[in-house]
mmCIF file of C-alpha atoms in Angstrom:
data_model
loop_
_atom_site.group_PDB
_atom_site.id
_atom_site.type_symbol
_atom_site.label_atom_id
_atom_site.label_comp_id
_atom_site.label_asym_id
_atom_site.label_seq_id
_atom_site.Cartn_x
_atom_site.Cartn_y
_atom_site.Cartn_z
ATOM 1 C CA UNK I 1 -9.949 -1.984 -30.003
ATOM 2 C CA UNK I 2 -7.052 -1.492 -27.532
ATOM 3 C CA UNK I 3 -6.053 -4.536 -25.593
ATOM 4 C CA UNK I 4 -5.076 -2.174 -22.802
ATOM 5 C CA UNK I 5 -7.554 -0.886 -20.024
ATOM 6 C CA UNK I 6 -8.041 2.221 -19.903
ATOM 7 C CA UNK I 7 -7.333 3.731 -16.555
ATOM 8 C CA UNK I 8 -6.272 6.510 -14.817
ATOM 9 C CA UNK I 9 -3.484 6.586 -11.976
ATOM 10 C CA UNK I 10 -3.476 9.356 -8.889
ATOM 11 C CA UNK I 11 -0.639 9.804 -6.707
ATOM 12 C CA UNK I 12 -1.023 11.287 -3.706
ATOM 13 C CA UNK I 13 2.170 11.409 -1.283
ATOM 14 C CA UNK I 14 2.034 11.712 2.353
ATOM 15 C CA UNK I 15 4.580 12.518 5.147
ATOM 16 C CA UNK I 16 4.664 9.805 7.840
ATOM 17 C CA UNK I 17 2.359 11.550 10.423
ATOM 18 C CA UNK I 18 1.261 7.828 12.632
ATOM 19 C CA UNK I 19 -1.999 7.510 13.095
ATOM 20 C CA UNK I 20 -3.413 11.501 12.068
ATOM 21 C CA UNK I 21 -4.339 10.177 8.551
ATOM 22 C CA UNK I 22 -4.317 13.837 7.459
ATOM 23 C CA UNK I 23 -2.876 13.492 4.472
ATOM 24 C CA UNK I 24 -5.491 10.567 3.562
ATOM 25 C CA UNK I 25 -8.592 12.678 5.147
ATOM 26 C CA UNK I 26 -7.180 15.355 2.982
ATOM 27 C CA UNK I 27 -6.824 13.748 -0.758
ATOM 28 C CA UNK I 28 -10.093 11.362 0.190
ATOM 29 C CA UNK I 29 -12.501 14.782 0.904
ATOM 30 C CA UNK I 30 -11.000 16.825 -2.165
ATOM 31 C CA UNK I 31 -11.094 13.749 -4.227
ATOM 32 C CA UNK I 32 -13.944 11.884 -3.630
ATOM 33 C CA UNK I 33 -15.944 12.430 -6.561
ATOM 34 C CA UNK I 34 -13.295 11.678 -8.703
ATOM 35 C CA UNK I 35 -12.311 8.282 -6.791
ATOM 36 C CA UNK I 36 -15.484 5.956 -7.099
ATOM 37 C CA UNK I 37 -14.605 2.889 -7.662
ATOM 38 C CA UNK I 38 -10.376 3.404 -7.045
ATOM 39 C CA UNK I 39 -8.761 1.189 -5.134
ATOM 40 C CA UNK I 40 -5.702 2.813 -2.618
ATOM 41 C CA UNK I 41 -2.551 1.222 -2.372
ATOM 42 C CA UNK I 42 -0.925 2.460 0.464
ATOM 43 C CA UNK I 43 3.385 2.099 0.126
ATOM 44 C CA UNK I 44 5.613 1.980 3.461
ATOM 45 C CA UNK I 45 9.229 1.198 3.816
ATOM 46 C CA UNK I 46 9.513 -0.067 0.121
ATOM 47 C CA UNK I 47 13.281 0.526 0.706
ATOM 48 C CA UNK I 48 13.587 -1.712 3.629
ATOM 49 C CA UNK I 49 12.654 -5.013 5.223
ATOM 50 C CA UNK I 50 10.855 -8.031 3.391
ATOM 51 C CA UNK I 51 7.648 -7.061 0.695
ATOM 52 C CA UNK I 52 4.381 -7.880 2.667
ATOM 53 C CA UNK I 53 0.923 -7.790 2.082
ATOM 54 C CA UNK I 54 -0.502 -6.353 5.202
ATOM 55 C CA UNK I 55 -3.721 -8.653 5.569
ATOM 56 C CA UNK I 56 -5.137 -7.039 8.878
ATOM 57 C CA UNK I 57 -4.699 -3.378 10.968
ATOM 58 C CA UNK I 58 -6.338 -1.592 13.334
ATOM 59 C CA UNK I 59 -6.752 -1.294 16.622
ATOM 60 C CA UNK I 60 -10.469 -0.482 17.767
ATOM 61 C CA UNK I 61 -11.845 -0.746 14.240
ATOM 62 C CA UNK I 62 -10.086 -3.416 12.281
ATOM 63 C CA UNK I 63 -9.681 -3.933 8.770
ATOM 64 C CA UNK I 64 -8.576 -6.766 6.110
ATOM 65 C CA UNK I 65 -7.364 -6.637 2.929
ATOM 66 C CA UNK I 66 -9.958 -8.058 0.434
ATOM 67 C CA UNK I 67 -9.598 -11.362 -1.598
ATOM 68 C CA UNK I 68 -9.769 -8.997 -4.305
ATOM 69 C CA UNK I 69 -6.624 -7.135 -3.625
ATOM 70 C CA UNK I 70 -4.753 -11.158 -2.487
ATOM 71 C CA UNK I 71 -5.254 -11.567 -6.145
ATOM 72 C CA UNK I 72 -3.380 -8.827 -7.723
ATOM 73 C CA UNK I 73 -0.667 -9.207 -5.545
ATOM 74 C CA UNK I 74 -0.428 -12.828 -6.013
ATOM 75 C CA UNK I 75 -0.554 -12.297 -9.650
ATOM 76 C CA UNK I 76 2.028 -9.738 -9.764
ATOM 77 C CA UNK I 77 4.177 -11.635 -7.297
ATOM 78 C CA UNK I 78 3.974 -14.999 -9.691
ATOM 79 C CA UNK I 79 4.944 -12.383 -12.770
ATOM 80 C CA UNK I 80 8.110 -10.567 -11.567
ATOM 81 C CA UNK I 81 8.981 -13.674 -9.151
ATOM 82 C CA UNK I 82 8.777 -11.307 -5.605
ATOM 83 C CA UNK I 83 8.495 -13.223 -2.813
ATOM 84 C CA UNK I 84 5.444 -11.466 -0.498
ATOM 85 C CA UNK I 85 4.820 -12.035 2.742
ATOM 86 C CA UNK I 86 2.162 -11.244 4.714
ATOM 87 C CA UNK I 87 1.941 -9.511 7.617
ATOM 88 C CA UNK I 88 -0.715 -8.018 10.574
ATOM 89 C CA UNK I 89 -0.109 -4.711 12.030
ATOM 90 C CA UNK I 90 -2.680 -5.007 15.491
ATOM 91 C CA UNK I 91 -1.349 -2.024 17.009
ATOM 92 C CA UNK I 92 -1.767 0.558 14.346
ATOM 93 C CA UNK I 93 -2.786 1.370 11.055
ATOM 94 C CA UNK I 94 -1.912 2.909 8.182
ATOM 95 C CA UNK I 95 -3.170 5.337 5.452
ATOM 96 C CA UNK I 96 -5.117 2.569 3.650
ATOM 97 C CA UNK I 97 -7.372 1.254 6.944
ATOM 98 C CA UNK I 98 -8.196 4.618 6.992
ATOM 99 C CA UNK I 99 -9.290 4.802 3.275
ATOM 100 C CA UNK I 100 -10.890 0.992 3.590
ATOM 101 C CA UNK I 101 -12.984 2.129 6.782
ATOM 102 C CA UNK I 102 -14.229 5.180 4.703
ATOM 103 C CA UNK I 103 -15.411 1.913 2.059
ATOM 104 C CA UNK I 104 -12.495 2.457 -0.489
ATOM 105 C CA UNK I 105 -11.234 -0.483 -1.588
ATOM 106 C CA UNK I 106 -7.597 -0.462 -0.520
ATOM 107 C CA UNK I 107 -4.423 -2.355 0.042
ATOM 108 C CA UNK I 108 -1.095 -1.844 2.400
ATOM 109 C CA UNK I 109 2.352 -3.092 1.045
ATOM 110 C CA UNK I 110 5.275 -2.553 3.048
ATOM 111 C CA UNK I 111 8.314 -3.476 3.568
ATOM 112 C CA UNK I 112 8.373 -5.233 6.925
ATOM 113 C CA UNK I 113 10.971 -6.487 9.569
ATOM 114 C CA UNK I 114 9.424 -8.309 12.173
ATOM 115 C CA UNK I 115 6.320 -7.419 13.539
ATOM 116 C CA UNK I 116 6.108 -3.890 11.903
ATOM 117 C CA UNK I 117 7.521 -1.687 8.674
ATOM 118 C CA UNK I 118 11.665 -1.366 8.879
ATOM 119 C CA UNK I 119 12.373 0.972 10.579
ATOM 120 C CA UNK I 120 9.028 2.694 11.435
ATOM 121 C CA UNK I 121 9.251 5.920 13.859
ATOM 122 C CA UNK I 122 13.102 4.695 14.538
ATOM 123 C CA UNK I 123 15.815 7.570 14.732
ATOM 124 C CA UNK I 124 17.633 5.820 12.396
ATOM 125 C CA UNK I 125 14.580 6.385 10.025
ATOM 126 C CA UNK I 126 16.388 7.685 7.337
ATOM 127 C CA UNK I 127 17.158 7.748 3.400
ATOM 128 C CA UNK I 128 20.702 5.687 4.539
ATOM 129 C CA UNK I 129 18.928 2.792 5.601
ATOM 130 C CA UNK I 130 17.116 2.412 1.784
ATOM 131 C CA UNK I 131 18.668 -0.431 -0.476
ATOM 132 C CA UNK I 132 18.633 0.391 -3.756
ATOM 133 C CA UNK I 133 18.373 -3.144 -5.173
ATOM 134 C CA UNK I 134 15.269 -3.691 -2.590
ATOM 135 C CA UNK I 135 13.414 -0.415 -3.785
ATOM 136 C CA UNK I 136 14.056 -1.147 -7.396
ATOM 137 C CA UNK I 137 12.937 -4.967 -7.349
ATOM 138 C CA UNK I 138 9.492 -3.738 -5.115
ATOM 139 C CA UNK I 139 8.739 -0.544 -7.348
ATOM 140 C CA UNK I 140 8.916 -3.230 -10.251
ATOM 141 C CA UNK I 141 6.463 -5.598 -8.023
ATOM 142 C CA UNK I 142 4.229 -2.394 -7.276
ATOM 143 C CA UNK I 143 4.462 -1.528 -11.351
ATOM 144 C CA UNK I 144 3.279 -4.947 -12.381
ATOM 145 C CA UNK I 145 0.471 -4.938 -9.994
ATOM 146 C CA UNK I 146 -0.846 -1.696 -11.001
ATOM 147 C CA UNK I 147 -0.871 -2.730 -14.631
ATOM 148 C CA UNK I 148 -3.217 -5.397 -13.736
ATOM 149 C CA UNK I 149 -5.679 -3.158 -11.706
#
C-alpha cells in the first residue's frame, strides 16, 4: 500500500477582477460536481509583502478561515521554517470568501503589507515589484502545504 494519499490537484487561475468573483463563480458552477469535498486555496501577491494567513474577510457577509485550514498552514510553516502571519481583510474579499460562502472549504494566503495584499489595485501593480527569493521561498510554503492536504 502507498504511503502517499491519493489526491488530485485543480488549478484554476484568475485575473484580479476585485470583488466580481467571476472567475470563482465560473470554475465553482462548471466544477462543482467534481469539487465535493476540495478545499480552495486562494494565492495573492505571493511575490510581495509578508506570507499571511488571512483569518477573516468580508464586508456584509463575513467569513473565517477554519481551524482546519490553521492547521495545515501551521504545519507547513513549522516544516519549511516560513514565518506566517495573519492578517484580516474587513473591507473586501477575495476569491476564497466567495468559494467559503458557497460552503467550500477554503483558505486565503497572501502576501501582505500592512493592512492589505502588496500592492493590491496600485499602478505600480506590476511583475517589477515581484522578488524572486520571496516567490520562491512562499511557492515552497504553498508546495508543502498542499502535500499535506
Amino acid at each position: 500500500m502507498s504511503k502517499y494519499r491519493h489526491s488530485r490537484s485543480s488549478t484554476a487561475l484568475e485575473q484580479g477582477e476585485l470583488s466580481g468573483h467571476n472567475g470563482m463563480k465560473a470554475f465553482l458552477s462548471d466544477h462543482a460536481d467534481e469539487l465535493r469535498g476540495a478545499i480552495i486555496v486562494d494565492l495573492e501577491a505571493m511575490g510581495a509583502g509578508s506570507l499571511s494567513l488571512i483569518e477573516s474577510e468580508g464586508t456584509l457577509r463575513k467569513v473565517s478561515v477554519s481551524s482546519r485550514m490553521k492547521r495545515y498552514v501551521k504545519k507547513a510553516a513549522q516544516a519549511t521554517g516560513a514565518h506566517v502571519g495573519s492578517a484580516t481583510i474587513p473591507w473586501g474579499e477575495g476569491s476564497g470568501a466567495y468559494a467559503a460562502q458557497q460552503g467550500f472549504q477554503a483558505m486565503h494566503l497572501a502576501g501582505m503589507d500592512g493592512a492589505k495584499p502588496a500592492f493590491f489595485a496600485q499602478k505600480d501593480d506590476t511583475i517589477d515589484v515581484v522578488k524572486p527569493d520571496n516567490l520562491s521561498r512562499n511557492v515552497e510554503f504553498v508546495v508543502e502545504m498542499l502535500k499535506n492536504i
